[in-house]
Coordinates of C-alpha atoms and ligand atoms in Angstrom, one line a residue:
M126 CA 8.4 4.8 3.2
A127 CA 6.8 4.5 6.0
I128 CA 3.7 2.7 5.6
R129 CA 0.9 3.6 8.8
K130 CA -2.7 4.3 6.4
V131 CA -3.9 1.6 4.1
G132 CA -7.1 2.0 2.4
V133 CA -9.3 -1.3 1.4
V134 CA -11.4 -1.1 -1.5
G135 CA -15.0 -3.9 -1.8
C136 CA -15.4 -5.0 1.9
G137 CA -16.2 -8.2 0.3
L138 CA -15.0 -12.1 0.6
M139 CA -11.7 -11.0 0.2
G140 CA -11.5 -7.6 -0.1
S141 CA -13.2 -7.8 5.1
G142 CA -10.3 -10.4 5.4
I143 CA -7.7 -8.2 4.2
A144 CA -8.8 -5.1 5.9
Q145 CA -8.7 -7.2 9.1
V146 CA -5.4 -8.7 8.2
C147 CA -4.8 -4.7 7.8
A148 CA -6.4 -3.6 11.4
Q149 CA -4.4 -6.7 12.7
A150 CA -1.0 -6.0 11.7
G151 CA -1.4 -2.4 13.2
F152 CA -2.1 -0.5 10.3
Q153 CA -4.9 2.6 10.0
T154 CA -7.2 1.1 7.7
V155 CA -10.2 2.9 6.0
V156 CA -12.2 0.3 4.2
R157 CA -14.2 1.4 1.0
E158 CA -17.9 0.0 0.5
I159 CA -21.0 1.3 -2.4
S160 CA -23.2 1.1 -0.3
G161 CA -23.7 1.7 4.4
E162 CA -25.1 -1.9 3.5
L163 CA -22.3 -3.8 2.2
V164 CA -20.2 -1.8 4.8
E165 CA -21.9 -2.4 7.8
K166 CA -22.1 -6.0 6.4
G167 CA -18.7 -6.7 5.4
L168 CA -17.3 -5.0 9.2
K169 CA -19.9 -7.0 10.4
G170 CA -18.3 -10.6 9.7
I171 CA -15.2 -9.1 10.4
E172 CA -16.5 -8.0 13.6
K173 CA -17.1 -12.4 14.1
N174 CA -13.7 -13.8 12.9
L175 CA -12.8 -11.4 16.0
D176 CA -15.3 -12.8 18.1
R177 CA -14.1 -15.8 17.1
M178 CA -10.9 -15.0 18.0
V179 CA -11.2 -14.0 21.4
E180 CA -13.4 -17.7 22.4
K181 CA -10.3 -19.6 21.4
G182 CA -8.0 -17.7 23.2
A183 CA -6.2 -15.8 20.3
L184 CA -6.9 -12.5 20.8
T185 CA -7.7 -10.5 24.1
E186 CA -11.2 -8.5 23.9
A187 CA -8.2 -5.1 25.3
E188 CA -6.5 -6.4 21.9
K189 CA -9.9 -6.4 19.6
G190 CA -10.7 -3.4 20.8
E191 CA -7.7 -1.5 19.4
I192 CA -8.3 -3.6 16.6
S193 CA -12.0 -2.1 15.7
G194 CA -10.6 1.1 16.3
R195 CA -7.9 0.9 13.9
L196 CA -11.3 0.3 11.1
R197 CA -13.3 2.6 9.1
G198 CA -16.3 1.8 7.0
V199 CA -16.7 4.4 4.1
T200 CA -19.2 5.0 0.7
A201 CA -17.5 7.5 -0.3
V202 CA -14.2 6.8 -2.2
E203 CA -12.5 10.6 -1.2
E204 CA -11.9 8.7 2.1
L205 CA -9.3 6.4 0.7
K206 CA -6.6 9.5 -0.5
G207 CA -4.5 9.6 2.6
C208 CA -3.6 6.0 2.3
D209 CA 0.0 4.6 1.5
V210 CA -1.5 1.9 0.2
I211 CA -4.9 0.8 -1.4
L212 CA -5.2 -3.3 -1.6
E213 CA -8.2 -2.8 -4.1
A214 CA -10.8 -6.2 -3.5
I215 CA -14.1 -5.3 -5.7
I216 CA -15.3 -7.3 -8.8
E217 CA -13.4 -8.6 -10.9
Q218 CA -14.0 -7.6 -13.8
L219 CA -11.3 -5.5 -15.7
P220 CA -13.6 -1.9 -16.5
A221 CA -14.8 -1.8 -13.0
K222 CA -11.3 -1.8 -11.5
R223 CA -9.6 0.3 -14.2
E224 CA -12.6 2.8 -13.4
L225 CA -11.8 2.4 -9.8
F226 CA -8.1 3.3 -10.1
A227 CA -8.2 6.0 -13.0
V228 CA -10.0 8.1 -10.4
L229 CA -7.9 6.8 -7.4
D230 CA -5.2 7.8 -9.4
G231 CA -7.1 11.7 -8.8
L232 CA -6.6 11.6 -5.6
C233 CA -4.6 10.0 -4.3
P234 CA -0.6 11.7 -3.3
A235 CA 2.8 11.0 -5.7
H236 CA 3.0 8.4 -3.2
T237 CA 0.7 6.3 -3.1
I238 CA 1.3 2.7 -4.0
F239 CA -1.3 0.8 -5.8
A240 CA -2.5 -2.8 -5.1
S241 CA -5.0 -5.7 -7.1
N242 CA -6.5 -8.8 -5.2
T243 CA -7.6 -9.5 -8.9
S244 CA -6.8 -13.5 -9.8
S245 CA -6.2 -13.5 -13.5
L246 CA -6.0 -9.9 -14.8
T247 CA -2.8 -8.8 -16.0
I248 CA -1.7 -5.8 -13.5
T249 CA -0.2 -4.2 -16.0
E250 CA -3.8 -3.7 -17.5
I251 CA -5.1 -2.5 -14.2
A252 CA -1.8 -0.3 -13.9
A253 CA -2.7 1.5 -17.6
A254 CA -5.6 3.4 -15.7
T255 CA -3.0 5.0 -13.6
K256 CA -0.2 7.2 -14.4
R257 CA 2.2 6.2 -11.8
P258 CA 1.6 2.3 -13.3
Q259 CA 5.5 1.9 -11.2
R260 CA 4.0 1.9 -8.0
F261 CA 1.8 -1.3 -9.2
V262 CA 1.2 -4.1 -8.0
G263 CA -1.0 -7.4 -7.3
L264 CA -0.8 -8.6 -3.8
H265 CA -3.2 -11.7 -4.3
F266 CA -4.4 -12.8 -0.8
F267 CA -6.4 -16.4 -0.4
N268 CA -9.7 -17.3 0.8
P269 CA -9.9 -16.7 4.2
V270 CA -8.0 -14.0 4.3
P271 CA -6.9 -14.2 8.1
V272 CA -5.8 -18.1 7.6
M273 CA -3.9 -18.6 4.8
K274 CA -0.2 -17.8 4.9
L275 CA 0.3 -17.6 1.4
I276 CA 0.0 -13.4 -0.5
E277 CA 1.2 -13.9 -4.3
V278 CA 4.2 -10.8 -4.6
V279 CA 3.1 -9.8 -8.3
R280 CA 6.0 -7.7 -9.9
T281 CA 4.8 -5.5 -13.5
I282 CA 7.6 -4.8 -16.3
A283 CA 7.2 -1.8 -15.3
T284 CA 6.9 -2.3 -11.5
D285 CA 9.4 0.2 -9.7
P286 CA 12.3 -2.6 -7.5
G287 CA 12.0 -0.5 -4.8
V288 CA 8.5 -0.6 -4.7
Y289 CA 8.3 -4.2 -5.6
E290 CA 10.1 -4.8 -2.4
E291 CA 8.6 -2.8 -0.4
M292 CA 5.4 -4.8 -1.2
L293 CA 7.2 -7.7 0.2
A294 CA 8.7 -6.4 3.2
F295 CA 4.3 -5.2 3.8
G296 CA 3.4 -9.1 2.9
A297 CA 4.9 -9.9 5.6
K298 CA 4.3 -7.4 8.2
L299 CA 0.4 -9.1 7.5
G300 CA 2.2 -12.6 8.4
K301 CA 1.3 -13.6 5.4
T302 CA 4.6 -16.0 3.4
P303 CA 4.9 -13.9 0.0
V304 CA 6.0 -15.2 -2.9
R305 CA 7.1 -13.5 -5.6
A306 CA 5.1 -13.6 -9.5
N307 CA 5.5 -12.2 -12.1
D308 CA 2.5 -10.9 -14.4
G309 CA 1.8 -13.7 -16.3
G310 CA -2.0 -15.0 -16.4
G311 CA -3.7 -16.5 -13.3
F312 CA -0.1 -15.8 -11.7
I313 CA 1.4 -19.5 -10.0
V314 CA -1.4 -20.9 -8.2
N315 CA -4.1 -20.0 -10.1
R316 CA -2.5 -21.3 -12.8
L317 CA -2.6 -24.1 -12.1
L318 CA -5.1 -24.5 -9.5
V319 CA -7.9 -23.5 -11.6
P320 CA -7.6 -25.8 -15.3
Y321 CA -8.3 -28.5 -12.0
L322 CA -11.2 -26.8 -10.8
L323 CA -13.0 -26.6 -14.0
D324 CA -11.8 -30.4 -15.2
A325 CA -13.1 -31.9 -12.1
I326 CA -16.5 -30.1 -13.4
R327 CA -16.5 -31.6 -17.4
A328 CA -16.0 -35.3 -14.6
L329 CA -19.8 -34.3 -13.2
E330 CA -20.8 -33.3 -16.1
E331 CA -19.7 -36.2 -18.7
G332 CA -20.5 -38.6 -15.4
V333 CA -17.4 -39.7 -14.3
G334 CA -19.0 -39.3 -10.9
S335 CA -21.2 -37.8 -8.8
V336 CA -20.2 -34.4 -6.3
V337 CA -20.0 -36.7 -3.0
D338 CA -17.7 -39.5 -4.3
I339 CA -15.5 -36.6 -7.0
D340 CA -15.2 -34.5 -3.6
T341 CA -14.0 -37.4 -0.9
S342 CA -11.2 -39.4 -3.5
M343 CA -9.6 -35.9 -4.2
K344 CA -9.5 -35.2 -0.3
L345 CA -8.6 -38.7 0.1
G346 CA -6.0 -39.7 -2.7
C347 CA -4.8 -36.5 -3.0
G348 CA -4.6 -35.8 0.7
Y349 CA -6.0 -32.3 0.0
P350 CA -7.8 -30.6 2.7
M351 CA -10.8 -30.6 1.1
G352 CA -12.1 -31.7 -3.2
P353 CA -12.4 -29.1 -5.6
F354 CA -16.3 -28.3 -5.3
T355 CA -16.2 -27.5 -1.8
L356 CA -13.5 -25.5 -2.2
L357 CA -15.3 -24.0 -5.9
D358 CA -17.9 -23.5 -3.9
F359 CA -16.4 -22.2 -1.2
V360 CA -14.3 -19.7 -4.3
G361 CA -17.3 -18.8 -4.9
L362 CA -18.7 -19.9 -8.6
D363 CA -20.3 -16.2 -10.5
T364 CA -15.9 -15.5 -10.0
T365 CA -14.5 -18.5 -10.8
L366 CA -17.1 -18.5 -14.2
Y367 CA -15.3 -14.8 -15.0
I368 CA -11.7 -15.8 -14.0
S369 CA -11.8 -19.0 -16.3
Q370 CA -12.9 -16.3 -18.8
I371 CA -10.4 -14.2 -18.2
M372 CA -8.4 -16.8 -18.4
F373 CA -9.5 -18.4 -21.7
D374 CA -9.3 -15.0 -23.4
E375 CA -5.5 -14.9 -22.3
F376 CA -4.4 -18.3 -23.0
K377 CA -7.0 -19.4 -25.1
E378 CA -6.4 -23.1 -24.2
K379 CA -9.5 -25.5 -24.0
R380 CA -8.1 -25.9 -20.1
F381 CA -9.6 -22.9 -19.1
A382 CA -12.6 -22.7 -20.8
A383 CA -16.1 -22.9 -18.6
P384 CA -17.5 -25.9 -18.4
P385 CA -21.7 -25.2 -19.8
L386 CA -22.2 -26.6 -16.5
L387 CA -21.0 -23.1 -14.1
K388 CA -22.1 -20.8 -16.3
R389 CA -26.0 -22.4 -16.7
M390 CA -25.4 -22.7 -11.7
V391 CA -24.0 -18.9 -12.5
L392 CA -27.3 -17.5 -14.4
A393 CA -29.5 -19.3 -11.6
G394 CA -27.7 -17.7 -9.3
W395 CA -26.1 -19.8 -6.9
H396 CA -23.3 -18.5 -6.5
G397 CA -21.6 -21.6 -4.0
K398 CA -22.0 -20.9 -0.1
K399 CA -22.0 -17.3 -0.1
S400 CA -25.8 -17.3 -1.6
G401 CA -26.4 -21.2 0.2
R402 CA -26.1 -22.8 -2.6
G403 CA -23.6 -23.9 -5.1
F404 CA -23.0 -27.8 -5.9
Y405 CA -24.1 -28.3 -2.1
D406 CA -27.5 -26.7 -0.4
Y407 CA -26.2 -24.7 2.5
A408 CA -29.9 -24.8 4.0
D409 CA -27.7 -26.6 7.1
P410 CA -24.7 -25.3 7.2
A411 CA -22.6 -26.9 9.2
N412 CA -24.2 -30.3 6.3
P413 CA -24.4 -29.1 3.7
K414 CA -26.0 -31.5 1.3
P415 CA -25.5 -32.2 -2.6
M416 CA -27.2 -30.7 -5.3
N417 CA -28.6 -32.7 -8.0
L418 CA -27.1 -31.5 -10.0
Ligands
LIG723 N1 -13.1 -15.6 -4.2 C1 -11.7 -16.1 -3.6 O1 -11.2 -16.9 -3.1 C2 -10.4 -14.7 -4.7 C3 -9.4 -15.6 -3.6 C4 -8.6 -14.5 -4.2 C5 -8.5 -13.0 -5.0 N2 -10.2 -13.2 -4.8 C6 -10.4 -12.0 -6.4 O2 -10.6 -11.1 -5.0 C7 -11.5 -9.8 -6.1 C8 -13.2 -9.9 -4.8 O3 -13.7 -11.2 -4.7 P1 -14.0 -11.9 -3.4 O4 -14.1 -12.8 -3.7 O5 -14.2 -10.9 -2.1 O6 -15.8 -10.4 -4.9 P2 -17.5 -10.8 -3.7 O7 -18.5 -10.3 -4.5 O8 -17.1 -11.2 -1.9 O9 -16.7 -9.1 -3.1 C9 -16.5 -8.0 -3.7 C10 -17.0 -7.3 -3.3 O10 -16.6 -5.4 -4.0 C11 -17.9 -4.5 -3.4 N3 -17.3 -3.0 -5.1 C12 -17.5 -3.7 -6.2 N4 -17.4 -2.5 -6.8 C13 -16.3 -1.4 -5.8 C14 -16.3 -0.3 -5.7 N5 -15.9 0.1 -7.0 N6 -15.7 -0.1 -4.7 C15 -15.7 -0.5 -3.4 N7 -16.3 -2.0 -3.4 C16 -16.4 -2.5 -4.8 C17 -19.0 -5.1 -4.3 O11 -20.1 -4.5 -3.6 C18 -18.6 -6.6 -3.0 O12 -18.6 -6.2 -2.4 C19 -11.8 -10.6 -7.2 O13 -10.8 -9.3 -7.5 C20 -11.4 -11.8 -7.0 O14 -10.1 -11.9 -8.4 C21 -11.2 -14.2 -4.7

């Protein structure tokens, strides 16, 4: 099947990056948000990224114009009905994703392939809200999407093998390196990463070290590009909390349980970099200061 038009649902942190790489790869891309303001905010973010690429000489002005020309922001879900593939990147909550896909299933032609960017929900459970579980995969991108090379392509027991191969090829067309993963909670990366991040918060709670000292230790001691608290702020503490709750529910293991400090921070509205506060304060974004927790 020739993929020409791609739909992206959600234009937040991940959806905006996904829409950008789809348009960059030459696909007509329609991205849907729940309000006009959020569409505008997401598209502005993409525009800024493309401008930065022009400044760096990675794109010409003309190429930037072509990419922007392939991108369209909408609020009506009906606008997605002509898409060959739909990539979902909305909030990490099962009822919201199931409701969305049930609507899309009724709107889209039989050939449309559905993909979720969920980090922790089982793809099978989302796909079961549609009548096309054989045309349903996980396409798990990494943040920031335009930069990170990996894409986990997730197969359920119901995914058609031909559809799966097509989605692996689609991931490569987006300029990513696809890896094959089965539909086990957290797939490959989060199965390993989430317990590590939650353990860093537990170490902080137990007074093992400060935010800065734990971050510095993992950078300089393990060669990680950033420490766990910088990464947590980058991923989003609300998203991390949802993920840990879902993974705990799946495995019932302590290593996936959300530490109380994470819950308190999310309740306080400290969602990380995107909200201006998390383990660091981003009042001066170029010089984040550790919070006194
Ligand atoms: N943050 C990460 O590092 C990361 C990495 C990989 C995957 N993910 C997954 O990607 C998904 C999105 O995460 P995010 O970090 O971009 O969250 P986000 O909060 O930045 O963005 C989610 C967006 O979806 C919008 N939305 C909610 N319901 C919608 C609907 N029905 N239609 C259209 N838009 C809707 C919201 O308005 C919001 O702008 C989640 O499933 C998350 O687990 C996140």
